[in-house]
């Protein structure tokens, strides 16, 4: 694999299977075991970002048991966030992710598993750096050390658990031209977003005169949603924001419920919000946005409140999403145009996520 293609893969945030390094040095010094590649575990499911990172070697390896103190258990290392020769760093905080290390049955793959119960999580939409600074394993004779480049045991590799959007894949940026060089349509996974918002009900009572007094307008907003547990044991939804808007511009302050995920709040939930003095002489919108703990939008919906002659307007919006959370290969969508059309009918192209897998 040429260096330019390797660098291009690093730039592709879509790549769940991260083939990182060629080892031309192995041809020059065949007596050592070399790391051929770094990749996500081949059984990784789409969005299952807690799956291991795998380093593959060109021959069998064994543990360097000089790290026995406090780490080596007889068959594996860990869990630890402070192994002297390897660290997985979460870049935004600079803190290490606790990991466990093991070898597969062929002894050719070093499996690095982030600990889901650790203080620093291995989650989606984050950037990480894998740092190896010493000889973690030896070759099968025990006499030679692992190397990545010539005689060096060191490696630094950036890993992103982000994705491309379907718009980026298929638009004029021509990303698909580069990805197709390495991945067939059966290996390109296209996933519709999960939907959290189930129903939004708005009752808007306009200002009116009753018994010679002006009664102020009042608006009630009920939001029903499902709080899921993809990454967070207390539920994915951290913050809910409600904003009245007209022509895309806020007309009153956003109301916010924050830190919703600090207690166990999974399952179906309902929150209510209230405003006064929303427009009585024009239509307006109610925008509802749900965020996760990484400030990533989980779901978003805009409810349009029409101008009516009656004093009380009630609007209920409950959408049905057949494709929510479903994953297709690009081959599936090419083979079944009705599924592609359904996916695009329910979602904007920039909401649909794309990654690849190695089979």
JSON list of C-alpha atoms in Angstrom, two decimals, residues 191-324:
[
{"chain": "A", "resi": 191, "resn": "UNK", "atom": "CA", "xyz": [-27.12, 3.90, 8.90]},
{"chain": "A", "resi": 192, "resn": "UNK", "atom": "CA", "xyz": [-30.19, 6.02, 9.55]},
{"chain": "A", "resi": 193, "resn": "UNK", "atom": "CA", "xyz": [-30.11, 8.03, 12.78]},
{"chain": "A", "resi": 194, "resn": "UNK", "atom": "CA", "xyz": [-31.87, 6.74, 15.88]},
{"chain": "A", "resi": 195, "resn": "UNK", "atom": "CA", "xyz": [-34.98, 8.74, 16.66]},
{"chain": "A", "resi": 196, "resn": "UNK", "atom": "CA", "xyz": [-35.61, 9.84, 20.24]},
{"chain": "A", "resi": 197, "resn": "UNK", "atom": "CA", "xyz": [-38.48, 12.33, 19.88]},
{"chain": "A", "resi": 198, "resn": "UNK", "atom": "CA", "xyz": [-41.82, 10.55, 19.68]},
{"chain": "A", "resi": 199, "resn": "UNK", "atom": "CA", "xyz": [-44.45, 13.29, 19.94]},
{"chain": "A", "resi": 200, "resn": "UNK", "atom": "CA", "xyz": [-44.59, 17.04, 20.42]},
{"chain": "A", "resi": 201, "resn": "UNK", "atom": "CA", "xyz": [-47.92, 18.55, 21.44]},
{"chain": "A", "resi": 202, "resn": "UNK", "atom": "CA", "xyz": [-48.40, 22.34, 21.45]},
{"chain": "A", "resi": 203, "resn": "UNK", "atom": "CA", "xyz": [-51.43, 24.23, 22.78]},
{"chain": "A", "resi": 204, "resn": "UNK", "atom": "CA", "xyz": [-51.32, 27.94, 21.97]},
{"chain": "A", "resi": 205, "resn": "UNK", "atom": "CA", "xyz": [-53.97, 30.21, 23.53]},
{"chain": "A", "resi": 206, "resn": "UNK", "atom": "CA", "xyz": [-53.99, 33.63, 21.98]},
{"chain": "A", "resi": 207, "resn": "UNK", "atom": "CA", "xyz": [-54.42, 36.90, 23.78]},
{"chain": "A", "resi": 208, "resn": "UNK", "atom": "CA", "xyz": [-58.08, 37.90, 24.11]},
{"chain": "A", "resi": 209, "resn": "UNK", "atom": "CA", "xyz": [-60.37, 40.26, 25.96]},
{"chain": "A", "resi": 210, "resn": "UNK", "atom": "CA", "xyz": [-62.55, 38.68, 28.66]},
{"chain": "A", "resi": 211, "resn": "UNK", "atom": "CA", "xyz": [-64.86, 40.79, 30.86]},
{"chain": "A", "resi": 212, "resn": "UNK", "atom": "CA", "xyz": [-63.17, 43.95, 29.62]},
{"chain": "A", "resi": 213, "resn": "UNK", "atom": "CA", "xyz": [-59.71, 42.65, 30.64]},
{"chain": "A", "resi": 214, "resn": "UNK", "atom": "CA", "xyz": [-56.88, 41.50, 28.37]},
{"chain": "A", "resi": 215, "resn": "UNK", "atom": "CA", "xyz": [-55.96, 37.88, 29.02]},
{"chain": "A", "resi": 216, "resn": "UNK", "atom": "CA", "xyz": [-52.35, 37.16, 28.09]},
{"chain": "A", "resi": 217, "resn": "UNK", "atom": "CA", "xyz": [-51.44, 34.48, 25.56]},
{"chain": "A", "resi": 218, "resn": "UNK", "atom": "CA", "xyz": [-50.11, 31.19, 26.96]},
{"chain": "A", "resi": 219, "resn": "UNK", "atom": "CA", "xyz": [-48.39, 28.33, 25.13]},
{"chain": "A", "resi": 220, "resn": "UNK", "atom": "CA", "xyz": [-47.87, 24.83, 26.56]},
{"chain": "A", "resi": 221, "resn": "UNK", "atom": "CA", "xyz": [-45.43, 22.38, 24.95]},
{"chain": "A", "resi": 222, "resn": "UNK", "atom": "CA", "xyz": [-45.38, 18.67, 25.83]},
{"chain": "A", "resi": 223, "resn": "UNK", "atom": "CA", "xyz": [-42.41, 16.65, 24.57]},
{"chain": "A", "resi": 224, "resn": "UNK", "atom": "CA", "xyz": [-42.51, 12.84, 24.64]},
{"chain": "A", "resi": 225, "resn": "UNK", "atom": "CA", "xyz": [-39.25, 11.02, 23.89]},
{"chain": "A", "resi": 226, "resn": "UNK", "atom": "CA", "xyz": [-37.38, 7.80, 24.57]},
{"chain": "A", "resi": 227, "resn": "UNK", "atom": "CA", "xyz": [-34.12, 8.05, 26.46]},
{"chain": "A", "resi": 228, "resn": "UNK", "atom": "CA", "xyz": [-31.83, 5.27, 25.24]},
{"chain": "A", "resi": 229, "resn": "UNK", "atom": "CA", "xyz": [-28.62, 3.76, 26.59]},
{"chain": "A", "resi": 230, "resn": "UNK", "atom": "CA", "xyz": [-26.24, 3.41, 23.66]},
{"chain": "A", "resi": 231, "resn": "UNK", "atom": "CA", "xyz": [-23.19, 4.78, 25.50]},
{"chain": "A", "resi": 232, "resn": "UNK", "atom": "CA", "xyz": [-24.39, 6.08, 28.86]},
{"chain": "A", "resi": 233, "resn": "UNK", "atom": "CA", "xyz": [-25.85, 3.83, 31.57]},
{"chain": "A", "resi": 234, "resn": "UNK", "atom": "CA", "xyz": [-28.07, 6.73, 32.69]},
{"chain": "A", "resi": 235, "resn": "UNK", "atom": "CA", "xyz": [-29.42, 7.43, 29.21]},
{"chain": "A", "resi": 236, "resn": "UNK", "atom": "CA", "xyz": [-28.11, 9.16, 26.11]},
{"chain": "A", "resi": 237, "resn": "UNK", "atom": "CA", "xyz": [-30.04, 12.41, 26.45]},
{"chain": "A", "resi": 238, "resn": "UNK", "atom": "CA", "xyz": [-28.14, 15.03, 28.47]},
{"chain": "A", "resi": 239, "resn": "UNK", "atom": "CA", "xyz": [-29.80, 18.27, 27.39]},
{"chain": "A", "resi": 240, "resn": "UNK", "atom": "CA", "xyz": [-33.14, 19.29, 25.91]},
{"chain": "A", "resi": 241, "resn": "UNK", "atom": "CA", "xyz": [-33.55, 22.73, 24.33]},
{"chain": "A", "resi": 242, "resn": "UNK", "atom": "CA", "xyz": [-36.84, 24.34, 23.23]},
{"chain": "A", "resi": 243, "resn": "UNK", "atom": "CA", "xyz": [-36.78, 27.54, 21.17]},
{"chain": "A", "resi": 244, "resn": "UNK", "atom": "CA", "xyz": [-39.68, 29.50, 19.61]},
{"chain": "A", "resi": 245, "resn": "UNK", "atom": "CA", "xyz": [-38.61, 30.74, 16.17]},
{"chain": "A", "resi": 246, "resn": "UNK", "atom": "CA", "xyz": [-39.94, 32.60, 13.16]},
{"chain": "A", "resi": 247, "resn": "UNK", "atom": "CA", "xyz": [-38.16, 32.31, 9.81]},
{"chain": "A", "resi": 248, "resn": "UNK", "atom": "CA", "xyz": [-35.36, 30.44, 11.57]},
{"chain": "A", "resi": 249, "resn": "UNK", "atom": "CA", "xyz": [-34.65, 33.24, 14.07]},
{"chain": "A", "resi": 250, "resn": "UNK", "atom": "CA", "xyz": [-35.32, 32.90, 17.81]},
{"chain": "A", "resi": 251, "resn": "UNK", "atom": "CA", "xyz": [-38.17, 35.14, 19.00]},
{"chain": "A", "resi": 252, "resn": "UNK", "atom": "CA", "xyz": [-37.80, 34.27, 22.69]},
{"chain": "A", "resi": 253, "resn": "UNK", "atom": "CA", "xyz": [-35.09, 32.76, 24.85]},
{"chain": "A", "resi": 254, "resn": "UNK", "atom": "CA", "xyz": [-34.31, 29.06, 24.68]},
{"chain": "A", "resi": 255, "resn": "UNK", "atom": "CA", "xyz": [-35.58, 27.00, 27.59]},
{"chain": "A", "resi": 256, "resn": "UNK", "atom": "CA", "xyz": [-33.21, 24.22, 28.64]},
{"chain": "A", "resi": 257, "resn": "UNK", "atom": "CA", "xyz": [-33.28, 21.09, 30.76]},
{"chain": "A", "resi": 258, "resn": "UNK", "atom": "CA", "xyz": [-29.63, 20.15, 31.34]},
{"chain": "A", "resi": 259, "resn": "UNK", "atom": "CA", "xyz": [-27.80, 17.26, 33.05]},
{"chain": "A", "resi": 260, "resn": "UNK", "atom": "CA", "xyz": [-30.75, 15.01, 32.35]},
{"chain": "A", "resi": 261, "resn": "UNK", "atom": "CA", "xyz": [-28.36, 12.04, 32.31]},
{"chain": "A", "resi": 262, "resn": "UNK", "atom": "CA", "xyz": [-26.93, 12.33, 35.83]},
{"chain": "A", "resi": 263, "resn": "UNK", "atom": "CA", "xyz": [-29.58, 9.96, 37.19]},
{"chain": "A", "resi": 264, "resn": "UNK", "atom": "CA", "xyz": [-31.18, 6.87, 35.69]},
{"chain": "A", "resi": 265, "resn": "UNK", "atom": "CA", "xyz": [-33.75, 8.28, 33.26]},
{"chain": "A", "resi": 266, "resn": "UNK", "atom": "CA", "xyz": [-33.98, 5.63, 30.58]},
{"chain": "A", "resi": 267, "resn": "UNK", "atom": "CA", "xyz": [-37.18, 4.68, 28.83]},
{"chain": "A", "resi": 268, "resn": "UNK", "atom": "CA", "xyz": [-40.14, 6.78, 27.68]},
{"chain": "A", "resi": 269, "resn": "UNK", "atom": "CA", "xyz": [-40.22, 10.29, 29.16]},
{"chain": "A", "resi": 270, "resn": "UNK", "atom": "CA", "xyz": [-42.36, 13.41, 28.95]},
{"chain": "A", "resi": 271, "resn": "UNK", "atom": "CA", "xyz": [-41.29, 16.98, 29.70]},
{"chain": "A", "resi": 272, "resn": "UNK", "atom": "CA", "xyz": [-43.42, 20.11, 29.48]},
{"chain": "A", "resi": 273, "resn": "UNK", "atom": "CA", "xyz": [-42.48, 23.72, 28.79]},
{"chain": "A", "resi": 274, "resn": "UNK", "atom": "CA", "xyz": [-44.47, 26.97, 28.81]},
{"chain": "A", "resi": 275, "resn": "UNK", "atom": "CA", "xyz": [-44.25, 30.40, 27.19]},
{"chain": "A", "resi": 276, "resn": "UNK", "atom": "CA", "xyz": [-46.29, 33.57, 27.25]},
{"chain": "A", "resi": 277, "resn": "UNK", "atom": "CA", "xyz": [-46.56, 36.28, 24.61]},
{"chain": "A", "resi": 278, "resn": "UNK", "atom": "CA", "xyz": [-45.75, 34.14, 21.61]},
{"chain": "A", "resi": 279, "resn": "UNK", "atom": "CA", "xyz": [-47.08, 35.62, 18.34]},
{"chain": "A", "resi": 280, "resn": "UNK", "atom": "CA", "xyz": [-50.82, 35.95, 17.96]},
{"chain": "A", "resi": 281, "resn": "UNK", "atom": "CA", "xyz": [-50.85, 37.62, 14.54]},
{"chain": "A", "resi": 282, "resn": "UNK", "atom": "CA", "xyz": [-48.38, 35.43, 12.65]},
{"chain": "A", "resi": 283, "resn": "UNK", "atom": "CA", "xyz": [-47.43, 31.79, 12.47]},
{"chain": "A", "resi": 284, "resn": "UNK", "atom": "CA", "xyz": [-44.29, 30.60, 14.28]},
{"chain": "A", "resi": 285, "resn": "UNK", "atom": "CA", "xyz": [-42.27, 27.45, 14.97]},
{"chain": "A", "resi": 286, "resn": "UNK", "atom": "CA", "xyz": [-41.26, 25.47, 18.03]},
{"chain": "A", "resi": 287, "resn": "UNK", "atom": "CA", "xyz": [-37.81, 23.90, 17.66]},
{"chain": "A", "resi": 288, "resn": "UNK", "atom": "CA", "xyz": [-36.87, 21.00, 19.96]},
{"chain": "A", "resi": 289, "resn": "UNK", "atom": "CA", "xyz": [-33.29, 19.68, 20.06]},
{"chain": "A", "resi": 290, "resn": "UNK", "atom": "CA", "xyz": [-31.89, 16.76, 22.11]},
{"chain": "A", "resi": 291, "resn": "UNK", "atom": "CA", "xyz": [-28.13, 16.58, 22.81]},
{"chain": "A", "resi": 292, "resn": "UNK", "atom": "CA", "xyz": [-25.86, 13.90, 24.24]},
{"chain": "A", "resi": 293, "resn": "UNK", "atom": "CA", "xyz": [-23.03, 14.42, 26.74]},
{"chain": "A", "resi": 294, "resn": "UNK", "atom": "CA", "xyz": [-20.59, 15.23, 23.91]},
{"chain": "A", "resi": 295, "resn": "UNK", "atom": "CA", "xyz": [-22.85, 18.07, 22.66]},
{"chain": "A", "resi": 296, "resn": "UNK", "atom": "CA", "xyz": [-23.78, 16.00, 19.62]},
{"chain": "A", "resi": 297, "resn": "UNK", "atom": "CA", "xyz": [-27.37, 16.40, 18.40]},
{"chain": "A", "resi": 298, "resn": "UNK", "atom": "CA", "xyz": [-29.32, 13.18, 18.96]},
{"chain": "A", "resi": 299, "resn": "UNK", "atom": "CA", "xyz": [-32.61, 14.33, 17.48]},
{"chain": "A", "resi": 300, "resn": "UNK", "atom": "CA", "xyz": [-34.21, 17.55, 16.28]},
{"chain": "A", "resi": 301, "resn": "UNK", "atom": "CA", "xyz": [-37.74, 18.48, 15.30]},
{"chain": "A", "resi": 302, "resn": "UNK", "atom": "CA", "xyz": [-39.53, 21.67, 14.26]},
{"chain": "A", "resi": 303, "resn": "UNK", "atom": "CA", "xyz": [-43.29, 22.00, 14.84]},
{"chain": "A", "resi": 304, "resn": "UNK", "atom": "CA", "xyz": [-45.08, 24.69, 12.84]},
{"chain": "A", "resi": 305, "resn": "UNK", "atom": "CA", "xyz": [-47.84, 26.60, 14.63]},
{"chain": "A", "resi": 306, "resn": "UNK", "atom": "CA", "xyz": [-50.23, 28.11, 12.07]},
{"chain": "A", "resi": 307, "resn": "UNK", "atom": "CA", "xyz": [-52.13, 31.39, 12.35]},
{"chain": "A", "resi": 308, "resn": "UNK", "atom": "CA", "xyz": [-55.79, 30.58, 12.96]},
{"chain": "A", "resi": 309, "resn": "UNK", "atom": "CA", "xyz": [-58.90, 32.61, 13.65]},
{"chain": "A", "resi": 310, "resn": "UNK", "atom": "CA", "xyz": [-59.88, 30.65, 16.76]},
{"chain": "A", "resi": 311, "resn": "UNK", "atom": "CA", "xyz": [-58.42, 31.53, 20.14]},
{"chain": "A", "resi": 312, "resn": "UNK", "atom": "CA", "xyz": [-56.84, 28.15, 20.86]},
{"chain": "A", "resi": 313, "resn": "UNK", "atom": "CA", "xyz": [-54.68, 26.22, 18.41]},
{"chain": "A", "resi": 314, "resn": "UNK", "atom": "CA", "xyz": [-53.59, 22.65, 19.14]},
{"chain": "A", "resi": 315, "resn": "UNK", "atom": "CA", "xyz": [-50.88, 20.95, 17.10]},
{"chain": "A", "resi": 316, "resn": "UNK", "atom": "CA", "xyz": [-49.66, 17.38, 17.64]},
{"chain": "A", "resi": 317, "resn": "UNK", "atom": "CA", "xyz": [-46.75, 16.04, 15.61]},
{"chain": "A", "resi": 318, "resn": "UNK", "atom": "CA", "xyz": [-45.98, 12.36, 15.80]},
{"chain": "A", "resi": 319, "resn": "UNK", "atom": "CA", "xyz": [-43.78, 11.01, 13.05]},
{"chain": "A", "resi": 320, "resn": "UNK", "atom": "CA", "xyz": [-43.31, 7.36, 12.14]},
{"chain": "A", "resi": 321, "resn": "UNK", "atom": "CA", "xyz": [-39.79, 6.34, 11.12]},
{"chain": "A", "resi": 322, "resn": "UNK", "atom": "CA", "xyz": [-39.59, 2.90, 9.53]},
{"chain": "A", "resi": 323, "resn": "UNK", "atom": "CA", "xyz": [-35.86, 3.23, 8.97]},
{"chain": "A", "resi": 324, "resn": "UNK", "atom": "CA", "xyz": [-34.75, 4.72, 12.31]}
]
